[in-house]
XYZ file of C-alpha atoms in Angstrom:
677
model
C -5.547 101.914 -50.222
C -2.285 101.558 -48.510
C -2.308 100.893 -44.482
C 0.004 102.444 -41.973
C 1.950 99.794 -40.331
C 0.327 99.875 -36.938
C -3.221 99.101 -39.034
C -2.161 95.776 -40.049
C -4.443 92.784 -39.294
C -3.306 91.680 -36.050
C -5.342 92.803 -33.435
C -4.844 92.449 -29.541
C -7.809 91.793 -27.670
C -9.087 90.473 -24.335
C -11.156 87.237 -24.937
C -12.645 84.493 -22.686
C -11.795 81.105 -23.762
C -14.236 79.059 -21.694
C -17.531 79.496 -19.414
C -15.317 80.707 -16.172
C -15.793 84.090 -18.232
C -12.272 84.926 -17.217
C -10.543 87.316 -19.788
C -6.924 87.110 -20.860
C -4.743 88.778 -23.633
C -5.734 87.510 -27.341
C -4.000 88.093 -30.622
C -6.148 87.451 -33.637
C -7.281 88.810 -36.967
C -9.589 91.632 -38.396
C -10.752 91.589 -41.989
C -9.249 94.127 -44.339
C -11.053 97.544 -44.903
C -13.564 97.460 -47.666
C -14.548 100.133 -49.887
C -17.286 100.896 -47.170
C -15.731 100.401 -44.365
C -14.255 102.048 -41.407
C -11.372 101.162 -39.383
C -11.046 102.719 -35.850
C -8.484 102.673 -33.132
C -10.381 101.811 -29.803
C -9.882 104.239 -26.965
C -12.585 103.198 -24.497
C -14.819 100.364 -24.442
C -17.743 100.131 -21.979
C -18.506 97.206 -19.692
C -22.148 96.057 -19.787
C -23.894 92.974 -18.058
C -24.531 91.510 -21.297
C -20.772 90.902 -21.775
C -20.801 88.554 -18.732
C -23.903 86.754 -19.550
C -22.078 85.671 -23.184
C -18.582 85.167 -21.721
C -19.944 82.749 -19.371
C -22.423 81.086 -21.476
C -25.547 81.814 -19.769
C -27.835 82.009 -22.850
C -25.809 78.737 -24.148
C -24.751 80.158 -27.358
C -21.091 81.357 -26.589
C -18.659 80.988 -29.435
C -15.192 80.577 -27.665
C -12.436 82.352 -28.016
C -14.627 85.333 -27.306
C -13.975 88.991 -27.350
C -16.977 91.366 -25.566
C -17.584 95.077 -25.749
C -20.206 96.536 -27.709
C -19.665 100.109 -26.066
C -17.147 101.271 -28.289
C -15.533 104.569 -28.819
C -12.071 105.705 -30.977
C -10.517 107.111 -33.509
C -10.885 106.378 -37.193
C -7.458 104.963 -38.497
C -8.686 104.031 -42.371
C -11.527 104.289 -44.449
C -12.622 102.642 -47.700
C -12.748 104.383 -50.862
C -16.439 104.495 -51.053
C -16.867 105.884 -47.279
C -17.854 109.552 -47.740
C -19.012 110.617 -43.906
C -15.934 109.419 -42.132
C -12.412 110.613 -42.259
C -9.175 109.694 -40.217
C -8.866 111.121 -37.427
C -12.664 111.695 -36.934
C -13.892 110.375 -33.004
C -16.365 107.593 -33.627
C -18.483 105.087 -31.851
C -19.817 101.607 -32.773
C -22.629 100.144 -30.721
C -24.280 96.724 -30.001
C -24.451 95.578 -33.823
C -22.385 95.607 -36.949
C -24.215 94.456 -39.830
C -28.066 94.047 -40.999
C -29.378 92.618 -44.227
C -29.900 96.594 -45.100
C -32.884 95.552 -47.333
C -35.694 94.395 -45.356
C -38.575 96.821 -44.067
C -36.809 97.437 -40.599
C -33.494 98.188 -42.144
C -35.313 100.600 -44.799
C -36.792 102.429 -41.556
C -33.471 102.661 -39.763
C -34.191 100.092 -37.301
C -31.675 97.625 -38.278
C -31.614 96.307 -34.559
C -34.883 94.807 -35.724
C -33.672 93.363 -39.146
C -36.067 90.631 -40.355
C -32.836 88.312 -40.911
C -31.313 89.504 -37.575
C -28.968 91.861 -36.896
C -25.310 90.875 -36.791
C -24.170 91.751 -32.626
C -20.507 93.148 -32.346
C -19.668 90.320 -30.325
C -20.408 86.758 -30.382
C -22.707 87.133 -33.564
C -22.383 85.391 -36.868
C -21.558 87.777 -39.756
C -22.539 87.399 -43.244
C -19.348 85.729 -44.560
C -19.697 82.945 -41.497
C -17.124 84.767 -39.018
C -17.795 84.951 -35.478
C -17.427 88.746 -34.928
C -15.150 90.134 -31.747
C -15.784 93.117 -29.907
C -14.461 96.414 -28.509
C -12.109 94.932 -25.780
C -9.671 95.032 -28.682
C -7.072 97.392 -30.212
C -8.985 98.257 -32.949
C -12.385 97.631 -35.096
C -13.101 97.292 -38.750
C -17.132 98.096 -39.390
C -19.495 99.061 -42.057
C -19.737 102.869 -41.896
C -23.636 102.347 -41.562
C -23.192 101.141 -38.269
C -20.230 103.628 -37.023
C -21.269 106.720 -35.344
C -19.761 110.257 -35.284
C -19.256 111.656 -31.629
C -19.186 115.457 -31.674
C -15.932 116.835 -31.228
C -16.582 118.282 -27.977
C -17.833 115.150 -26.234
C -15.711 113.457 -23.840
C -14.500 109.734 -25.536
C -14.496 108.166 -22.532
C -18.132 109.362 -21.494
C -19.549 108.486 -25.175
C -18.917 104.807 -24.611
C -21.703 103.965 -22.271
C -24.433 106.281 -24.902
C -23.808 103.474 -27.131
C -25.834 100.919 -25.041
C -27.705 102.374 -22.289
C -27.827 105.580 -23.592
C -29.400 104.464 -26.904
C -31.774 101.912 -24.756
C -33.178 104.544 -22.741
C -33.510 107.112 -25.393
C -35.116 105.128 -27.953
C -38.335 104.577 -26.619
C -38.687 107.926 -24.875
C -38.364 109.587 -28.803
C -40.716 106.777 -30.088
C -43.511 106.950 -27.364
C -43.247 111.043 -27.626
C -41.754 111.159 -23.877
C -40.130 114.449 -24.977
C -42.984 116.442 -24.288
C -41.971 119.318 -21.299
C -44.466 119.049 -18.601
C -45.491 115.501 -18.694
C -44.744 112.815 -15.796
C -42.148 110.341 -16.163
C -41.263 107.495 -13.834
C -38.072 105.735 -13.830
C -37.809 102.133 -12.605
C -34.474 100.990 -11.358
C -31.227 103.793 -10.783
C -28.505 101.570 -12.730
C -26.464 102.213 -15.988
C -29.807 102.713 -18.256
C -31.796 104.266 -15.341
C -29.403 107.063 -14.831
C -29.487 108.115 -18.542
C -33.055 107.859 -18.544
C -33.261 110.407 -15.504
C -31.131 112.591 -17.448
C -32.814 112.216 -20.494
C -36.190 113.084 -18.877
C -34.969 116.208 -17.128
C -33.237 117.644 -20.715
C -36.757 116.812 -22.208
C -38.350 118.903 -19.343
C -40.203 116.420 -17.930
C -41.235 115.910 -14.225
C -38.972 112.813 -13.325
C -39.230 110.389 -10.329
C -37.857 107.310 -9.580
C -39.282 104.119 -8.145
C -36.798 101.924 -6.176
C -36.839 99.264 -3.993
C -34.083 100.715 -2.091
C -34.238 103.719 0.294
C -30.690 104.183 0.092
C -30.918 105.500 -3.673
C -33.093 108.224 -2.448
C -30.649 110.766 -1.904
C -28.511 110.156 -4.654
C -31.761 110.391 -7.117
C -32.791 113.551 -5.858
C -29.522 115.684 -5.296
C -27.107 114.063 -7.816
C -29.358 113.473 -10.735
C -32.034 116.065 -9.933
C -35.153 113.708 -9.611
C -38.516 115.630 -8.919
C -39.641 113.046 -6.316
C -38.545 109.975 -4.950
C -40.857 106.488 -4.210
C -40.186 103.253 -2.499
C -41.826 100.857 -4.533
C -42.073 98.242 -1.836
C -44.255 101.093 0.232
C -47.958 100.438 -0.723
C -48.963 104.006 0.871
C -46.330 105.724 -1.634
C -47.331 103.627 -4.564
C -51.198 104.223 -3.887
C -50.556 107.803 -3.706
C -49.150 107.613 -7.525
C -52.177 106.001 -8.752
C -53.142 107.541 -12.283
C -50.715 110.163 -11.800
C -47.999 109.475 -14.502
C -47.830 110.020 -18.155
C -44.707 107.392 -18.961
C -42.879 104.659 -17.124
C -39.814 103.241 -18.422
C -38.695 100.182 -16.749
C -35.220 99.335 -17.021
C -35.209 96.987 -13.494
C -34.054 93.374 -14.231
C -34.812 90.680 -12.228
C -38.709 89.173 -11.702
C -40.753 91.846 -10.951
C -44.724 92.438 -10.975
C -45.794 95.358 -13.689
C -49.249 95.629 -12.591
C -48.589 97.927 -9.597
C -46.554 99.962 -11.486
C -49.307 100.190 -14.255
C -51.896 101.345 -11.869
C -49.515 104.407 -11.696
C -50.145 105.234 -15.434
C -52.629 108.076 -16.511
C -55.331 107.197 -19.029
C -53.451 106.169 -22.149
C -49.785 106.195 -20.240
C -47.060 103.996 -21.580
C -44.892 101.416 -19.981
C -41.497 101.065 -21.973
C -39.936 97.828 -20.931
C -36.095 97.959 -21.620
C -34.940 95.771 -18.689
C -35.573 92.112 -18.322
C -38.121 91.208 -15.364
C -37.891 87.703 -15.915
C -38.543 85.235 -18.717
C -42.358 85.890 -18.325
C -43.920 89.214 -17.880
C -46.493 88.959 -15.166
C -49.312 91.025 -16.152
C -53.158 91.072 -15.544
C -55.443 92.146 -18.535
C -57.166 94.797 -16.478
C -53.861 96.512 -16.355
C -53.859 97.485 -20.080
C -57.927 97.269 -20.222
C -58.772 99.964 -18.089
C -57.247 103.359 -19.332
C -55.882 102.264 -22.654
C -52.779 101.648 -21.153
C -49.607 100.329 -23.380
C -46.443 98.415 -22.541
C -43.994 98.355 -24.858
C -40.847 96.834 -25.151
C -37.463 98.248 -26.621
C -33.960 97.177 -27.320
C -31.088 99.423 -28.599
C -32.178 101.637 -31.316
C -31.756 102.053 -34.879
C -28.580 104.098 -36.558
C -30.652 107.204 -37.347
C -31.780 107.455 -33.519
C -28.264 106.625 -32.045
C -26.593 109.734 -34.184
C -29.569 111.868 -33.098
C -29.229 110.799 -29.558
C -25.046 111.482 -29.567
C -25.814 115.167 -31.045
C -28.579 115.630 -28.437
C -26.162 114.585 -25.442
C -23.471 116.590 -26.689
C -26.176 119.766 -27.456
C -27.591 119.545 -23.840
C -24.171 118.498 -21.933
C -25.579 115.032 -20.608
C -22.895 112.987 -19.485
C -23.183 109.764 -18.389
C -21.519 108.921 -14.512
C -18.842 106.375 -14.854
C -15.723 104.902 -13.820
C -12.930 104.350 -16.018
C -10.893 101.034 -15.428
C -7.658 100.167 -17.521
C -8.297 97.208 -19.405
C -5.776 95.249 -17.797
C -7.856 95.238 -14.605
C -11.189 94.063 -16.428
C -11.682 90.969 -14.439
C -11.594 92.935 -11.452
C -14.382 95.250 -12.834
C -16.187 92.159 -13.875
C -16.006 91.099 -10.000
C -17.295 94.438 -8.847
C -19.872 94.370 -11.227
C -21.118 91.145 -10.182
C -21.386 92.111 -6.559
C -23.164 95.633 -7.161
C -20.061 97.534 -6.526
C -20.734 99.740 -9.171
C -22.667 103.135 -9.192
C -23.814 103.453 -12.647
C -21.109 102.324 -15.183
C -17.808 101.047 -15.922
C -15.566 101.487 -19.290
C -12.488 100.108 -19.769
C -9.475 102.334 -21.062
C -7.897 100.781 -24.210
C -4.695 102.665 -23.419
C -1.702 102.185 -26.120
C 1.220 100.567 -24.356
C 4.547 102.573 -24.543
C 8.057 101.170 -24.291
C 10.166 103.532 -22.301
C 13.319 103.737 -19.911
C 13.252 104.882 -16.355
C 14.793 105.624 -13.142
C 12.833 103.693 -10.432
C 15.035 105.510 -7.462
C 17.786 108.428 -6.780
C 20.328 105.756 -8.254
C 19.362 106.922 -11.618
C 19.633 103.979 -13.225
C 17.730 103.548 -16.132
C 15.717 100.232 -17.009
C 12.819 99.311 -19.587
C 9.465 100.131 -18.477
C 6.369 99.826 -19.927
C 3.303 102.392 -19.456
C 0.457 104.042 -20.947
C 0.109 107.141 -23.072
C -3.070 108.777 -23.049
C -5.145 108.473 -26.281
C -5.017 111.116 -29.219
C -7.326 113.726 -28.558
C -8.657 116.409 -31.021
C -5.957 118.704 -30.920
C -3.177 116.175 -30.444
C -0.116 114.652 -32.563
C 1.096 111.162 -31.679
C 4.604 110.617 -32.828
C 7.050 107.778 -32.978
C 10.170 108.963 -31.577
C 13.615 108.623 -33.302
C 15.848 110.382 -31.427
C 15.812 111.995 -28.244
C 18.804 114.116 -26.649
C 20.678 113.619 -23.493
C 20.618 116.777 -21.150
C 22.069 117.273 -18.239
C 18.620 118.112 -16.408
C 17.625 114.711 -17.367
C 20.599 113.648 -14.964
C 19.295 115.868 -12.148
C 15.793 114.806 -11.994
C 16.762 111.001 -12.125
C 19.062 111.343 -9.316
C 16.209 113.482 -7.664
C 18.917 116.335 -7.168
C 16.082 118.848 -6.705
C 14.134 116.637 -4.023
C 11.088 116.522 -6.155
C 11.177 113.641 -8.430
C 8.532 111.359 -8.879
C 9.276 107.988 -9.652
C 9.477 106.307 -12.197
C 10.834 108.807 -14.169
C 11.040 108.380 -17.849
C 13.405 111.588 -18.835
C 13.968 113.129 -22.207
C 12.795 116.669 -23.603
C 14.963 116.939 -26.891
C 12.524 115.115 -28.753
C 12.248 114.243 -32.461
C 10.294 111.597 -34.785
C 7.805 110.869 -37.199
C 4.046 111.718 -36.997
C 1.948 108.279 -36.495
C -1.316 110.076 -35.891
C -3.180 113.463 -35.536
C -6.777 114.224 -33.992
C -9.389 115.685 -35.920
C -8.654 119.418 -35.336
C -5.065 119.322 -35.997
C -4.215 121.109 -39.270
C -0.661 121.596 -39.069
C 0.615 118.306 -39.032
C -0.284 114.993 -40.785
C 0.967 111.791 -40.651
C 4.734 111.290 -41.945
C 5.950 114.637 -40.876
C 9.173 115.209 -39.245
C 8.285 116.776 -36.092
C 10.134 117.716 -32.207
C 8.737 118.105 -29.135
C 10.920 120.210 -26.483
C 11.017 120.663 -22.636
C 7.278 121.688 -21.724
C 4.143 120.223 -23.095
C 1.558 121.800 -21.660
C 0.296 125.528 -20.200
C -2.757 127.363 -19.029
C -3.118 128.788 -22.768
C -5.094 131.917 -21.314
C -2.706 134.095 -19.264
C -0.465 136.898 -20.587
C 2.254 135.380 -21.505
C 0.860 132.218 -23.196
C -1.173 134.574 -25.156
C 2.052 136.107 -26.195
C 3.701 132.772 -27.203
C 5.739 132.678 -24.008
C 4.269 129.372 -22.588
C 7.593 128.716 -20.628
C 6.896 131.531 -18.301
C 2.926 130.388 -17.989
C 1.667 132.550 -14.763
C 0.410 129.077 -13.870
C 3.432 127.116 -14.363
C 4.262 125.140 -17.829
C 3.955 121.188 -17.504
C 7.307 120.032 -18.012
C 7.735 117.319 -20.911
C 8.828 114.798 -18.021
C 8.519 114.898 -14.171
C 5.515 117.605 -14.840
C 2.029 117.361 -13.316
C -0.380 117.525 -16.318
C -4.178 119.065 -15.982
C -5.170 115.548 -15.677
C -3.199 114.868 -12.788
C -0.971 112.455 -14.287
C 2.914 112.697 -14.076
C 4.343 113.457 -17.677
C 7.159 110.735 -19.219
C 9.479 112.147 -21.596
C 11.308 111.228 -24.738
C 13.372 108.286 -23.782
C 10.445 106.009 -24.916
C 8.924 104.603 -28.227
C 6.331 107.464 -28.874
C 4.736 110.555 -27.213
C 1.514 112.211 -27.683
C 1.413 116.091 -27.320
C -1.197 118.832 -27.828
C -0.263 120.079 -31.452
C 0.327 123.812 -30.073
C 3.811 122.053 -28.465
C 4.932 120.354 -31.517
C 7.051 121.716 -33.773
C 7.560 121.093 -37.637
C 11.242 119.945 -38.774
C 12.459 120.582 -42.354
C 12.326 117.458 -44.447
C 15.791 117.750 -45.437
C 17.048 118.535 -41.889
C 18.405 115.350 -40.520
C 16.315 114.076 -37.525
C 19.335 112.880 -35.398
C 20.440 116.543 -35.672
C 17.170 118.039 -34.709
C 16.903 116.818 -31.202
C 19.307 118.992 -29.260
C 18.036 121.909 -30.874
C 14.766 121.415 -28.817
C 16.563 122.383 -25.813
C 20.151 123.687 -26.321
C 19.303 125.422 -29.240
C 15.933 127.022 -28.599
C 17.638 128.042 -25.116
C 20.653 130.410 -26.901
C 18.497 131.275 -29.953
C 15.926 133.091 -27.966
C 17.710 135.626 -26.241
C 20.022 136.216 -29.045
C 16.476 136.862 -31.345
C 15.300 138.755 -28.022
C 18.101 141.182 -27.617
C 18.815 141.636 -31.315
C 22.076 139.751 -31.315
C 21.360 138.778 -34.919
C 23.220 141.976 -36.288
C 25.945 141.370 -38.732
C 29.210 142.804 -37.906
C 28.439 143.048 -33.932
C 30.964 141.375 -31.470
C 29.284 138.375 -29.553
C 31.354 136.643 -26.513
C 30.259 133.007 -25.692
C 31.347 131.825 -21.936
C 31.352 128.184 -22.236
C 31.599 125.486 -24.768
C 29.099 122.743 -24.151
C 26.003 121.871 -25.515
C 24.373 125.193 -25.189
C 27.801 127.352 -25.882
C 28.724 125.699 -29.236
C 25.124 126.291 -30.464
C 25.661 129.937 -29.547
C 28.707 130.194 -31.569
C 27.282 128.472 -34.564
C 24.260 131.058 -34.390
C 26.865 133.602 -33.676
C 28.456 132.878 -37.088
C 25.331 132.408 -39.088
C 24.348 135.787 -37.895
C 27.525 136.835 -39.281
C 28.967 138.323 -36.238
C 32.265 138.278 -34.726
C 32.644 135.571 -32.141
C 34.741 135.002 -29.236
C 34.612 132.099 -27.020
C 36.000 132.294 -23.467
C 36.720 129.299 -21.586
C 38.635 127.666 -18.591
C 40.215 125.064 -20.381
C 42.973 125.386 -23.262
C 42.035 122.313 -24.485
C 38.765 124.082 -25.872
C 40.902 126.449 -28.654
C 41.340 124.005 -31.347
C 37.874 122.752 -31.310
C 36.678 126.572 -30.926
C 38.546 128.167 -33.770
C 38.863 125.250 -36.278
C 35.560 122.940 -35.842
C 33.373 125.950 -34.792
C 34.781 128.710 -36.918
C 35.092 131.254 -33.847
C 37.031 134.427 -34.646
C 38.938 134.341 -31.693
C 39.702 132.094 -27.996
C 40.142 133.840 -24.814
C 41.296 131.978 -21.865
C 39.262 133.655 -19.287
C 41.893 132.880 -16.383
C 44.448 134.948 -18.262
C 44.243 138.589 -16.748
C 46.282 139.953 -19.970
C 44.108 138.173 -22.437
C 41.060 139.571 -20.457
C 42.277 142.939 -20.150
C 42.955 143.223 -23.902
C 39.056 142.474 -24.247
C 38.013 145.527 -22.398
C 34.947 147.303 -23.818
C 35.065 145.324 -27.117
C 31.948 143.215 -27.094
C 28.237 144.212 -27.770
C 26.803 141.088 -26.409
C 27.702 137.934 -24.109
C 26.161 134.998 -23.606
C 26.791 132.912 -20.184
C 26.228 129.305 -20.932
C 28.724 128.235 -18.135
C 27.355 126.272 -14.985
C 29.520 126.375 -11.736
C 30.186 129.522 -9.217
C 32.010 132.146 -11.166
C 32.143 135.946 -10.702
C 30.508 138.112 -13.333
C 32.689 141.327 -13.143
C 35.292 140.510 -15.346
C 33.027 139.486 -18.196
C 30.871 142.525 -17.243
C 33.903 144.768 -18.073
C 34.383 143.125 -21.576
C 31.019 144.771 -22.791
C 30.906 147.796 -24.646
C 28.395 150.967 -23.610
C 24.679 149.558 -23.271
C 26.105 146.035 -23.713
C 24.241 142.924 -23.053
C 25.158 139.953 -20.786
C 22.535 137.028 -21.290
C 22.578 134.490 -18.593
C 20.961 131.195 -19.795
C 23.491 128.766 -17.389
C 22.912 128.101 -13.713
C 26.312 129.589 -12.102
C 25.299 129.302 -8.655
C 22.319 129.994 -6.440
C 23.192 133.669 -6.054
C 25.121 136.006 -8.767
C 28.250 137.823 -7.654
C 28.316 141.391 -9.178
C 29.064 144.639 -8.301
C 26.865 147.616 -8.697
C 29.261 149.274 -11.018
C 29.305 146.677 -13.240
C 25.918 147.867 -14.541
C 25.906 151.480 -13.462
C 28.974 151.973 -15.870
C 28.170 152.005 -19.335
C 24.576 151.219 -18.886
C 24.886 147.943 -19.194
C 22.462 144.904 -18.632
C 22.227 141.511 -17.313
C 19.208 139.240 -18.105
C 18.471 135.729 -17.843
C 16.286 133.561 -20.306
C 15.533 129.944 -20.098
C 14.256 127.602 -22.906
C 12.108 129.834 -25.532
C 8.107 129.746 -26.158
C 6.093 128.272 -29.048
C 6.663 131.392 -31.025
C 9.974 131.823 -30.953
C 10.507 128.026 -31.418
C 8.461 128.022 -34.588
C 10.128 131.071 -35.609
C 13.536 129.923 -35.135
C 15.536 129.443 -38.288
C 17.230 126.002 -37.489
C 13.736 124.582 -37.665
C 12.496 125.745 -41.088
C 15.821 127.392 -43.042
C 17.908 125.381 -45.422
C 21.109 125.746 -43.740
C 22.088 122.719 -41.581
C 23.025 124.772 -38.621
C 23.803 121.935 -36.299
C 26.535 120.319 -38.182
C 29.569 122.549 -37.925
C 31.478 124.681 -40.364
C 32.098 128.435 -40.607
C 28.497 130.162 -40.592
C 26.410 130.135 -43.589
C 23.734 132.174 -45.769
C 21.569 134.739 -43.917
C 18.347 133.187 -44.539
C 17.910 132.484 -41.156
C 18.073 135.617 -40.058
């Protein structure tokens, strides 16, 4: 199976080189994708205290350089020929281990983490071929499909990462020891990454959940934020005595040396304490704590593959979300320092965003220079395209130079974008890798208002999100097409015909659709009608081309005689009129069915309105001035109409002939066939 270019074996990771545990960029080689393997582009990886233990060699068996990370989520990029459960675009996760013998009793019971020959950990493990495993602080990973888990489509990828370690660590013993019986009582010791998920699972199972903590500062958090039913300060003897023989289950998530006897006394007859933390090298427990009341203490690591998939589905069904903070991978060392100091509420997760090279303006000078930034990861409805061309529009200059006073620097301009699809989300059915596509002036809208429902997203009642300098729904500032690639929702992406030159398609996404939309809306595609085009710039020359393709009689109006040869010879216009020549203008009186005004700069409208026939229409697509100068008589005499139009909506753009018909309308020439009409 051939690999996409981005999926060569070179992998960019973050590794510790020595016991300092400091991580720095590290390039290494992943194995080839085997017949039963899944390769996934990593989007997020949780930060676990175990990562720090290994990078700092606290257990004495670290192998440097060491790439940590075992709470991995991402998007499938490639699958082997024998893989049946996953396909490219699926959202998946990888947990604490990536291999096992697959033959022993534990493996046969889907308890691979307890493999009799030892499971192979995701990081710092020795795989079957003798190689040392490198974890999820990296750009991609290749794993056998058995150790890969499907993340439900509606579940946020970033929030899924911690489920692969603290989530399954809490869930596995709860299910195994039947702690999912509504009405039973559960006590959770500790309120960290594992503890807060144990509370969430307990509430989802319908249990009466209490929290043990040594810190009274956790009380408000436990009761108000997580919905605990009770809070007990474990150092308070009176509170502990009041809990005697009252609990069905306890989950001990706490690390650090602590006695278990006073917790065991809180269990009812046949009660179970599941130990998932590391209280110390030795468990301190008297035999009486077990013998009196047939009580049980049981240990548990992370769960097997069957339990893990079950847990992910359970979290999606019950809307159980870990409380996390997302940190860009570049700040992982600072995040680890916070983890050491306890400056973390529950969980941290690294965001493995893909680096994009662009050209940005840093200030109102508008001067562009190279700029690296991060694009968002590809969501289930997204398309990622490698940009091959991007048009240069005057609007780019206006925003980079802050002419409207609202530019947000650094500004990466560009909104006439074309390129090749390099990745699609799992819900994308219209586009596939390798397609030629385009992106125009906006990349999002509310998708719910009347205008959006009618395919007029540019007129979204809540405001469209422009391709650059816009504020997207997640609060990020959009960055445009002067860059190496872009990620957009499939709704705002347009297919470009395979035989259409990409370089010529770029201007169609702004200038082209800006004139095409009003021409279609106002029925300017009727052969034999007459069209006047004011101005012969980027928009004007496209209006001429469309007019000729629609077999209209086209007249170009310009203040510059130098445009005459271009209009008549190059573009095939039928007539050229110097708009400053009063005699030529009078000769055109009441002769036009339509006029498209593409000109910028202050100019009067009345001379042009007099050229329209009865019921004629003038469409304004340029910005002549802050105020239009127009006499009332120009409208009343002859039932004439003036209307405005900005760029088109997604429906107009998809239906536009220049994106789907065989006619190459951007190349010049004297019109063409009528298949675009």
